[in-house]
XYZ file of C-alpha atoms in Angstrom:
711
model
C 0.000 -0.009 -0.002
C 1.221 3.448 -0.881
C 0.940 5.891 1.987
C 0.010 9.371 0.826
C 2.556 11.355 2.793
C 5.121 13.753 1.565
C 8.484 13.126 3.282
C 9.524 16.630 2.308
C 6.784 18.023 4.547
C 7.868 16.103 7.663
C 9.354 19.273 9.152
C 6.409 21.402 8.171
C 4.654 22.806 11.225
C 1.164 22.102 9.885
C 2.068 18.482 9.213
C 3.705 18.189 12.627
C 0.526 19.441 14.308
C -1.656 17.123 12.270
C 0.438 14.102 13.155
C 0.420 15.161 16.798
C -3.381 14.895 16.688
C -3.208 11.537 14.938
C -0.808 9.892 17.307
C -2.309 11.241 20.524
C -5.465 9.476 19.390
C -3.639 6.331 18.291
C -1.634 6.071 21.527
C -4.633 6.687 23.797
C -6.723 4.084 22.012
C -3.900 1.574 22.074
C -3.310 2.256 25.793
C -7.002 1.682 26.521
C -7.115 -1.274 24.126
C -10.454 0.149 23.068
C -11.672 2.847 20.720
C -11.938 4.075 17.137
C -8.636 5.239 15.648
C -9.573 5.398 11.979
C -11.603 8.595 11.967
C -9.139 10.729 13.985
C -6.321 9.615 11.690
C -8.194 10.556 8.519
C -9.968 13.687 9.735
C -7.028 15.250 11.618
C -6.088 17.736 8.854
C -9.531 19.362 8.586
C -9.925 19.374 12.387
C -6.512 21.004 12.819
C -7.251 23.686 10.240
C -10.686 24.478 11.674
C -9.519 24.687 15.275
C -6.394 26.752 14.664
C -7.470 29.103 11.868
C -11.246 29.422 11.878
C -12.858 28.398 15.170
C -13.448 31.369 17.458
C -13.120 30.108 21.013
C -11.309 30.782 24.274
C -10.018 27.590 25.927
C -9.555 29.463 29.217
C -13.224 30.496 29.155
C -15.167 27.559 27.664
C -18.573 29.121 28.424
C -17.929 32.514 26.784
C -21.264 32.957 25.071
C -20.343 34.247 21.618
C -17.834 31.449 20.911
C -18.268 29.331 17.833
C -19.818 25.956 18.586
C -18.163 22.726 17.495
C -20.009 19.402 17.572
C -18.304 16.086 16.904
C -21.334 14.222 15.592
C -19.127 11.240 14.740
C -18.657 10.792 18.468
C -16.837 7.480 18.133
C -13.860 9.605 17.066
C -13.815 11.233 20.508
C -10.044 11.040 20.876
C -9.720 13.566 18.060
C -11.786 16.021 20.092
C -9.995 15.267 23.377
C -6.644 15.821 21.639
C -7.834 19.152 20.279
C -9.101 20.227 23.667
C -5.881 19.326 25.435
C -3.586 20.860 22.831
C -5.463 24.164 22.554
C -5.442 24.671 26.318
C -8.752 23.542 27.790
C -8.759 22.136 31.296
C -8.092 18.620 30.099
C -4.600 17.533 31.124
C -2.594 14.913 29.270
C -3.132 12.539 32.169
C -6.816 12.413 31.190
C -5.954 11.427 27.629
C -3.870 8.612 29.081
C -6.963 7.459 31.014
C -9.163 7.294 27.903
C -12.258 5.163 28.488
C -11.298 4.397 32.107
C -13.437 4.624 35.241
C -13.738 8.189 36.507
C -11.873 9.819 33.615
C -13.030 12.914 31.777
C -12.353 11.169 28.465
C -15.214 8.683 28.065
C -15.680 6.584 24.973
C -18.041 9.132 23.436
C -18.120 12.868 24.266
C -20.334 13.890 27.201
C -21.457 17.439 27.754
C -20.856 18.595 31.328
C -18.130 16.049 31.977
C -15.368 17.281 29.664
C -14.648 21.030 29.362
C -15.217 22.165 25.793
C -17.621 19.390 24.811
C -20.717 21.226 23.578
C -23.031 18.282 23.042
C -23.230 14.639 24.092
C -22.828 12.566 20.923
C -22.256 8.990 19.911
C -25.610 7.738 18.627
C -25.078 8.658 15.012
C -26.989 11.565 13.533
C -27.709 13.124 16.922
C -24.800 15.563 16.852
C -25.569 16.848 13.388
C -29.230 17.341 14.277
C -28.287 18.986 17.575
C -25.999 21.345 15.688
C -29.033 22.481 13.679
C -30.694 23.346 16.996
C -27.649 25.361 18.022
C -27.735 27.293 14.751
C -31.441 27.965 15.263
C -30.781 29.341 18.748
C -27.944 31.551 17.484
C -30.042 33.092 14.717
C -33.045 33.585 17.019
C -31.047 35.349 19.731
C -29.199 37.462 17.150
C -32.501 38.652 15.701
C -33.904 39.459 19.121
C -30.974 41.217 20.779
C -28.479 42.555 18.224
C -28.760 46.261 17.509
C -27.032 48.530 14.983
C -23.454 48.912 16.145
C -23.872 46.232 18.810
C -23.523 42.710 17.439
C -23.490 40.495 20.510
C -24.672 37.231 18.994
C -22.660 36.367 15.908
C -21.073 32.937 15.791
C -20.894 29.856 13.613
C -21.924 26.314 14.427
C -19.600 23.662 13.018
C -20.257 19.933 13.019
C -17.985 17.101 11.932
C -20.164 14.351 10.541
C -19.427 10.961 9.008
C -21.075 8.449 6.696
C -23.065 6.927 9.539
C -24.448 10.330 10.539
C -25.696 10.966 7.024
C -27.354 7.555 6.880
C -29.436 8.124 10.013
C -32.963 9.425 9.541
C -32.685 11.988 12.325
C -29.912 13.775 10.438
C -31.978 13.806 7.255
C -34.961 15.296 9.078
C -32.839 18.015 10.663
C -30.923 18.788 7.458
C -34.193 19.222 5.598
C -35.428 21.809 8.112
C -32.021 23.524 8.251
C -32.163 24.053 4.507
C -35.693 25.448 4.711
C -34.691 27.811 7.524
C -31.624 28.976 5.566
C -29.261 28.613 8.506
C -26.209 30.073 6.807
C -24.063 29.966 9.935
C -24.274 26.177 10.075
C -21.281 24.434 8.477
C -20.937 20.655 8.416
C -17.597 19.062 7.548
C -18.306 15.629 6.109
C -15.597 13.044 6.796
C -16.289 11.233 3.548
C -14.096 8.162 4.081
C -16.709 5.744 2.642
C -16.195 3.196 5.416
C -18.558 2.230 8.235
C -17.941 -0.020 11.217
C -18.723 -3.216 9.356
C -18.181 -2.528 5.671
C -17.486 -0.178 2.809
C -20.370 2.170 2.124
C -20.642 0.673 -1.369
C -22.623 -2.168 0.196
C -25.412 0.071 1.470
C -24.928 3.804 0.792
C -24.500 4.723 -2.866
C -26.850 7.687 -3.198
C -25.531 11.050 -4.342
C -25.159 12.714 -0.941
C -24.262 16.076 -2.431
C -27.366 16.073 -4.625
C -29.526 15.210 -1.611
C -28.200 18.147 0.393
C -28.510 20.487 -2.562
C -32.160 19.432 -2.775
C -32.516 20.314 0.910
C -31.321 23.809 0.071
C -27.715 23.521 1.245
C -24.549 24.821 -0.384
C -22.414 21.746 -1.146
C -18.652 22.070 -1.506
C -16.229 19.281 -2.339
C -12.606 18.722 -1.335
C -11.005 15.853 -3.252
C -8.095 15.279 -0.858
C -8.555 15.350 2.914
C -4.877 16.245 3.358
C -5.092 19.361 1.145
C -5.163 22.155 3.713
C -5.409 24.871 1.068
C -8.505 23.311 -0.492
C -10.129 22.773 2.911
C -9.364 26.389 3.815
C -10.904 27.682 0.585
C -14.033 25.627 1.228
C -14.345 26.960 4.777
C -13.908 30.527 3.525
C -16.642 29.960 0.941
C -18.960 28.396 3.512
C -18.469 31.273 5.938
C -19.172 33.806 3.186
C -22.510 32.180 2.276
C -25.481 34.220 3.594
C -28.519 32.205 2.590
C -27.702 28.488 2.913
C -26.109 26.089 5.400
C -23.019 24.416 3.982
C -21.912 20.820 3.650
C -18.207 20.444 2.904
C -17.584 16.965 1.555
C -13.973 16.123 2.366
C -12.682 12.895 0.812
C -10.559 11.337 3.549
C -8.826 8.003 4.156
C -9.847 6.147 7.288
C -6.794 5.068 9.280
C -4.567 7.349 7.221
C -0.943 6.286 7.370
C -1.524 2.744 8.579
C 0.244 0.333 6.194
C -2.181 -2.513 6.847
C -5.427 -0.794 7.859
C -5.766 2.426 5.867
C -9.082 2.388 3.920
C -10.210 -0.685 5.872
C -13.172 -1.043 8.190
C -10.732 -2.726 10.573
C -9.480 0.762 11.443
C -12.939 1.948 12.412
C -13.776 0.368 15.734
C -10.696 -1.322 17.188
C -7.149 -0.333 18.164
C -4.535 -0.702 15.440
C -2.523 -3.145 17.533
C 0.989 -2.594 18.872
C 2.789 -3.759 15.722
C 0.606 -1.688 13.400
C 1.098 1.367 15.603
C 4.860 0.874 15.223
C 4.563 0.580 11.432
C 2.297 3.611 11.177
C 4.630 5.815 13.180
C 7.473 4.709 10.954
C 5.479 5.403 7.786
C 4.592 8.924 8.905
C 8.018 9.730 10.322
C 6.868 9.801 13.929
C 9.108 8.755 16.832
C 8.298 5.365 18.331
C 8.857 6.688 21.842
C 7.660 8.194 23.999
C 3.969 7.483 23.796
C 1.770 10.587 23.823
C 4.593 12.584 22.263
C 3.803 16.300 21.822
C 6.506 18.316 20.019
C 6.965 21.719 21.729
C 6.560 23.646 18.493
C 3.260 21.871 17.765
C 1.988 22.624 21.265
C 2.942 26.288 20.877
C 0.977 26.458 17.621
C -2.158 25.003 19.217
C -1.843 27.112 22.372
C -2.111 30.332 20.347
C -5.829 29.741 20.780
C -5.486 30.978 24.382
C -4.122 34.334 23.216
C -6.472 34.897 20.303
C -9.452 33.586 22.234
C -8.822 35.914 25.185
C -8.558 38.895 22.804
C -11.799 37.954 21.068
C -13.635 37.601 24.349
C -12.316 40.963 25.574
C -13.504 42.623 22.378
C -16.937 41.043 22.827
C -17.156 42.244 26.428
C -16.299 45.746 25.285
C -19.212 45.685 22.863
C -21.406 44.313 25.641
C -20.451 47.248 27.889
C -21.519 49.710 25.215
C -24.741 47.769 24.676
C -25.556 47.965 28.376
C -25.294 51.745 28.258
C -27.265 52.145 25.028
C -29.917 49.493 25.598
C -30.243 48.885 29.349
C -33.570 46.998 29.162
C -32.463 44.667 26.358
C -29.119 44.187 28.063
C -30.748 43.167 31.339
C -33.002 40.676 29.571
C -30.149 39.238 27.519
C -28.042 38.698 30.614
C -30.973 37.007 32.314
C -31.714 34.591 29.489
C -28.039 33.761 28.982
C -27.785 32.934 32.672
C -30.859 30.726 32.374
C -32.703 32.792 34.972
C -36.442 33.438 35.040
C -37.923 36.909 35.243
C -38.752 37.975 38.761
C -42.460 37.495 39.388
C -42.952 34.953 36.625
C -45.025 32.745 38.922
C -47.630 35.484 39.215
C -48.523 34.785 35.585
C -49.753 31.264 36.433
C -53.556 31.233 36.204
C -55.892 29.697 38.770
C -58.910 27.857 37.454
C -62.300 27.884 39.247
C -64.000 24.610 40.113
C -66.017 23.347 37.185
C -67.692 19.974 36.859
C -67.411 20.132 33.083
C -63.839 21.392 33.219
C -61.379 21.299 30.347
C -58.773 19.033 28.828
C -55.373 19.461 30.408
C -53.998 20.251 26.937
C -56.400 23.235 26.896
C -55.334 24.270 30.397
C -51.699 23.916 29.311
C -52.275 26.246 26.368
C -53.649 28.896 28.721
C -50.728 28.468 31.127
C -48.101 28.421 28.374
C -49.373 31.612 26.790
C -49.606 33.346 30.154
C -46.026 32.348 30.933
C -44.814 33.542 27.541
C -45.647 37.107 28.625
C -43.181 36.799 31.525
C -40.615 34.237 30.318
C -38.967 35.658 27.183
C -36.770 32.620 26.565
C -39.700 30.262 25.890
C -39.135 29.123 22.307
C -40.540 26.103 20.546
C -43.411 24.455 18.751
C -44.854 21.147 17.701
C -44.269 18.419 15.145
C -47.050 19.722 12.870
C -49.677 19.413 15.621
C -50.397 22.918 16.897
C -54.197 22.565 16.416
C -54.109 19.393 18.569
C -51.364 20.008 21.109
C -52.378 23.702 21.450
C -48.762 24.792 21.911
C -48.614 27.935 19.753
C -47.510 31.146 21.483
C -50.232 33.512 20.300
C -48.906 36.633 18.599
C -45.290 35.733 19.331
C -44.327 35.399 15.697
C -43.174 32.605 13.410
C -39.495 31.664 13.279
C -38.702 31.829 9.576
C -35.991 33.333 7.370
C -36.973 36.916 6.587
C -36.154 36.312 2.927
C -38.751 33.533 2.682
C -42.218 34.645 1.543
C -44.431 31.609 1.028
C -47.511 31.767 -1.155
C -49.561 29.994 1.497
C -49.224 30.871 5.174
C -51.896 28.540 6.515
C -50.995 27.547 10.054
C -48.765 30.529 10.733
C -49.222 31.667 14.328
C -49.034 35.368 13.567
C -47.050 38.289 14.820
C -43.496 38.956 13.662
C -42.339 36.928 10.649
C -38.638 36.232 10.881
C -35.928 34.868 13.101
C -37.164 36.772 16.143
C -40.397 34.734 16.063
C -40.838 32.413 19.046
C -42.897 29.727 17.277
C -40.944 26.996 15.514
C -42.668 24.922 12.856
C -40.817 21.588 13.069
C -42.963 19.814 10.513
C -43.590 16.088 10.814
C -40.132 15.479 12.239
C -40.515 14.269 15.843
C -37.068 12.730 16.172
C -35.216 15.723 14.770
C -37.423 18.064 16.799
C -36.124 16.475 19.974
C -32.519 16.539 18.805
C -32.810 20.190 17.827
C -34.355 21.039 21.190
C -31.309 19.439 22.808
C -29.039 21.597 20.676
C -31.005 24.724 21.562
C -30.783 23.935 25.269
C -27.066 23.211 25.053
C -26.488 26.447 23.155
C -28.087 28.520 25.925
C -30.303 31.579 25.884
C -33.581 29.781 25.214
C -35.963 27.550 27.150
C -36.970 25.163 24.373
C -40.122 23.114 24.247
C -41.600 20.720 21.745
C -44.931 18.971 21.423
C -46.497 15.876 19.914
C -48.877 13.075 20.881
C -47.741 10.784 23.696
C -47.743 7.794 21.342
C -45.055 9.496 19.266
C -42.726 9.831 22.237
C -41.440 6.541 20.837
C -39.892 8.535 17.993
C -38.244 10.763 20.590
C -36.819 8.201 22.958
C -33.162 8.524 21.851
C -33.205 12.304 22.263
C -35.046 12.155 25.564
C -32.366 9.822 26.837
C -29.574 12.102 25.621
C -31.262 15.149 27.170
C -31.451 13.373 30.511
C -27.878 12.083 30.233
C -26.698 15.625 29.423
C -28.857 17.297 32.090
C -30.444 19.589 29.530
C -33.462 21.692 30.442
C -35.966 20.839 27.727
C -39.734 20.688 28.099
C -41.675 18.083 26.124
C -45.464 18.382 25.905
C -47.201 15.092 25.142
C -50.955 15.252 24.575
C -53.608 12.605 23.767
C -52.294 10.667 26.718
C -54.366 7.482 26.897
C -56.882 5.117 25.327
C -59.421 7.868 26.005
C -58.400 9.596 22.776
C -60.772 7.127 21.177
C -61.489 6.566 17.520
C -57.929 6.821 16.168
C -57.461 3.401 17.708
C -54.508 1.304 18.892
C -51.953 2.908 16.562
C -52.492 6.218 18.351
C -53.534 5.098 21.833
C -50.514 5.132 24.171
C -50.236 2.238 26.583
C -46.610 1.467 27.448
C -45.321 5.006 26.804
C -45.724 6.281 30.374
C -43.779 3.325 31.761
C -41.157 3.812 29.057
C -40.687 7.494 29.893
C -40.524 6.788 33.620
C -37.721 4.306 32.976
C -35.384 7.064 31.732
C -33.140 8.258 34.601
C -33.376 12.022 35.353
C -36.394 12.579 33.100
C -39.193 14.166 35.150
C -42.606 12.924 33.989
C -45.713 14.809 35.174
C -49.288 13.755 34.342
C -51.642 16.345 35.847
C -55.246 15.475 36.688
C -57.020 18.795 36.213
C -56.421 22.393 35.098
C -54.882 23.526 38.379
C -52.575 20.527 38.550
C -51.578 21.451 35.011
C -50.624 24.974 36.129
C -48.546 23.496 38.958
C -46.951 21.034 36.539
C -45.760 23.998 34.481
C -44.468 25.653 37.659
C -42.478 22.511 38.412
C -41.201 22.295 34.824
C -39.784 25.800 34.987
C -38.301 25.342 38.447
C -36.584 22.010 37.827
C -32.967 22.541 36.742
C -30.627 20.292 34.852
C -33.266 17.797 33.786
C -35.736 17.466 30.942
C -39.435 17.414 31.785
C -42.297 15.577 30.051
C -45.791 16.983 30.580
C -48.426 14.359 29.767
C -51.819 15.855 28.948
C -55.321 14.723 28.113
C -57.301 15.198 24.944
C -60.677 14.909 26.720
C -62.150 17.376 29.185
C -61.555 16.683 32.893
C -63.458 18.246 35.805
C -61.668 21.157 37.435
C -61.634 19.999 41.032
C -62.946 22.066 43.930
C -59.841 22.872 45.957
C -61.894 24.227 48.838
C -62.768 20.625 49.645
C -59.673 18.866 48.370
C -55.908 19.055 48.753
C -54.117 22.031 47.154
C -52.819 21.467 43.619
C -49.450 22.776 44.781
C -48.858 19.204 45.956
C -47.816 18.500 42.359
C -44.478 20.120 43.221
C -43.849 17.214 45.585
C -44.846 14.642 42.990
C -47.726 13.264 45.036
C -50.098 14.443 47.737
C -53.284 13.601 49.614
C -56.069 14.841 47.389
C -58.987 13.628 49.523
C -58.706 12.346 53.080
C -60.791 9.544 54.553
C -63.788 11.097 56.242
C -63.606 8.998 59.388
C -60.233 8.370 60.973
C -57.410 6.632 59.205
C -58.030 5.151 55.754
C -58.567 1.464 55.235
C -57.958 1.812 51.519
C -55.848 4.202 49.417
C -56.838 4.925 45.848
C -53.870 6.297 43.869
C -54.379 7.904 40.475
C -52.794 10.184 37.907
C -54.140 12.401 35.156
C -57.635 11.784 33.832
C -58.183 8.906 36.264
C -58.074 11.275 39.232
C -61.742 12.245 38.908
C -62.652 8.549 38.574
C -60.845 7.844 41.874
C -62.809 10.613 43.592
C -66.106 9.297 42.265
C -65.232 5.772 43.398
C -64.261 7.087 46.848
C -67.654 8.717 47.202
C -69.406 5.460 46.339
C -67.195 3.376 48.640
C -67.629 5.708 51.594
C -71.379 5.492 51.133
C -70.865 1.766 51.683
C -68.918 2.398 54.877
C -65.349 1.981 53.542
C -62.847 4.606 54.746
C -60.911 5.748 51.654
C -58.072 8.198 50.967
C -57.343 9.413 47.440
C -53.761 10.226 46.513
C -52.809 12.139 43.395
C -49.401 10.927 42.133
C -48.694 12.927 38.956
C -44.888 12.588 39.107
C -43.136 9.501 40.405
C -39.762 11.173 40.021
C -40.591 14.210 42.163
C -42.370 12.056 44.738
C -39.438 9.652 45.053
C -37.151 12.585 45.828
C -39.202 13.625 48.872
C -38.077 12.722 52.399
C -39.213 9.341 53.629
C -41.288 11.064 56.319
C -43.379 12.800 53.674
C -43.799 9.721 51.506
C -44.940 7.744 54.541
C -47.430 10.496 55.346
C -48.970 10.276 51.879
C -48.798 6.468 51.688
C -48.828 5.220 55.316
C -47.047 1.857 55.535
C -49.807 0.569 57.802
C -52.365 0.871 55.019
C -51.544 -2.031 52.735
C -54.811 -2.054 50.778
C -53.887 0.160 47.833
C -55.396 0.404 44.377
C -53.653 2.338 41.589
C -55.741 3.615 38.689
C -54.030 4.691 35.472
C -55.022 4.190 31.837
C -51.608 2.866 30.866
C -49.314 -0.111 31.382
C -49.282 -1.459 34.927
C -45.511 -1.911 34.899
C -43.790 -0.130 37.773
C -46.834 0.552 39.937
C -46.102 -2.133 42.534
C -43.264 0.006 43.926
C -46.049 2.037 45.561
C -48.490 -0.799 46.197
C -46.496 -3.557 47.829
C -47.604 -7.184 47.721
C -51.107 -6.336 48.897
C -51.971 -3.820 46.195
C -53.696 -3.982 42.829
C -53.571 -1.948 39.621
C -56.338 -1.034 37.235
C -54.411 -0.351 34.047
C -54.079 -1.266 30.406
C -51.726 -4.031 29.315
C -53.091 -4.307 25.785
C -53.183 -2.021 22.741
C -56.570 -0.328 23.068
C -59.303 -0.306 20.451
C -60.920 2.011 17.911
C -64.144 3.408 19.391
C -65.350 6.564 21.120
C -63.141 7.332 24.101
C -65.798 6.815 26.751
C -66.639 3.427 25.258
C -62.985 2.336 25.234
C -62.576 3.405 28.883
C -65.706 1.525 29.904
C -64.674 -1.642 28.095
C -61.267 -1.574 29.794
C -62.906 -1.256 33.204
C -62.425 2.434 33.972
C -65.819 2.803 35.649
C -66.886 3.547 39.204
C -68.490 0.125 39.571
C -65.362 -1.717 38.471
C -63.105 0.343 40.721
C -65.428 -0.292 43.655
C -65.449 -3.999 42.935
C -61.650 -4.130 42.934
C -61.535 -2.067 46.128
C -63.932 -4.360 47.979
C -61.950 -7.372 46.779
C -58.806 -5.784 48.215
C -60.319 -4.965 51.591
C -62.601 -7.962 51.990
C -65.567 -5.649 52.479
C -66.514 -2.311 53.933
C -65.272 -0.802 57.189
C -63.297 2.068 58.666
C -59.569 2.236 59.182
C -57.831 2.226 62.535
C -56.528 5.312 64.345
C -56.442 8.887 63.119
C -54.826 10.469 60.044
C -51.984 12.993 60.565
C -53.172 16.597 60.644
C -50.707 17.966 58.062
C -47.783 16.793 55.957
C -44.123 17.565 56.704
C -42.580 20.728 55.258
C -41.990 20.650 51.505
C -38.457 20.771 50.034
C -37.562 22.306 46.694
C -38.787 20.395 43.611
C -35.203 20.364 42.348
C -33.018 18.503 44.874
């Protein structure tokens, strides 16, 4: 095999820096005996050029807001990113590179936001990084339109993503790229590591479409670099991409996976396994690199990379100078910008939360949510989002807050536009029928900062969102997901649209806070909790059908939602013999069943448990107050899968749930056929207790003091 290296360039500083990147990655992966060396070896030249000549960043201040964003979507090549971070001066010492993929290191197998300084987005599942980068570019353009003023450009940065063949194959990337082209996100630049090799094969076996033509059809500028080692050509392409004002750019760089390896260059064997000690030796020889020591960093290469500290500090100082002038000229806008960048909520925002009067007819919690969301939007300027083509059903439009669109786009038909400002300052995003990409873009928006992103779809379609929900939770991103049409009660659309196992599936995701409110006032409190919770995504699960607005003069305060669960209705005589536990639309059924059971002489408490996660975080004293251990007769009522409920019921409890796929019929008929009736609940309750009768002793007078909903 002929290795494409020019011996005459061995002393060239650029080549020295590029090989430093290559062999830091190779050595770390070999030391760990685990990893993906091929991509860092092939993509090192474009990464070097981007990070040293184009990327605007300050390694000493990783969170400086107007930095360019870089996302390694091909997260399996993480050692390339870790090498760049170490060499340019981020707080990632060489000792961490030597501990690649080891317990407790800051260099995990795939990049994790919040763990490693300089990592903007958690990536690894292919396509997620590219789609998240679209969200970052959306956030940048939105904030620029809202806060920049003549002479004061405070938001003005590029979003770069390094993507590979696997990223471009994944559907989530296609969804996001389609919307990015429509939105004309010109400050989004994707470098495509076009090495034509995947983990298991050459792309010729499965991926022969014209990728450039596809992206041109999306509305992207497509540029091609024939040789991934040609720094001049890569530089020209980056200059052209940065000069483009109307289109995102895809730079297709033809690279060689495992570049320099005599036995594994251009082979899928270089993708997902270390080269092996002998092949490392041969590769170092082929590229003129010293065999020892491992993790060799030539001083002149380090000096070149570390210039980023000087240039980055100067760029940040210049930005702060502009910010100081902006503060003087636009004090109100400056104060708001600082607040949203800090992720803080406007003082008094909670006063915007409506209170709903008792009403037997009531309203759907999706309707209540719409009222709450629009009230909050008047006080919380960073709210920014939309639905996956479902605004008329999820009711998640921010009335009069404008449509996020490129100003240069003037469609012939504006059906479905929310109204208000048309342009990038608009707060309503039209995601189209792209649930998966919607979630990934929301993650990118949250990671970018300056917005509080939300997205909406039907609960059944949370299945399309599961990968991004998991990544949001893993990354501790504050994203709000609104899931409506939450049970078999949605009716005629039938089993394909009736969620059953989705609640259990969402509750299984660590750190995701799931809240299923049972009436309009619980819905308002669910929104309060969603805004107060920090560092975790929240899923609000809402009904299609109307639910009674409960009379809080006679029942527990809806503020109990903040604690995840609370006593909604106490047993009328002494301690309860039975506890009915319900969430969402089944709350009113539990109250009706309690009334019937107490008429029969059975002492019954009703507990509302809208959020398992928040309830589980309460002190044991409080949880024992709500669910006294002495009361073992417990019946949970929820129109979803029964999985997980026995954690609250013990061996003596029962669940009325749905462990099938529903049916196509009017919602009230489906509920009745699945046993969600007062008579059926009462029958199960009497079976549990062996008959009517009061409890023993007296109920506590009041619950323990409440902690914060964000421990």
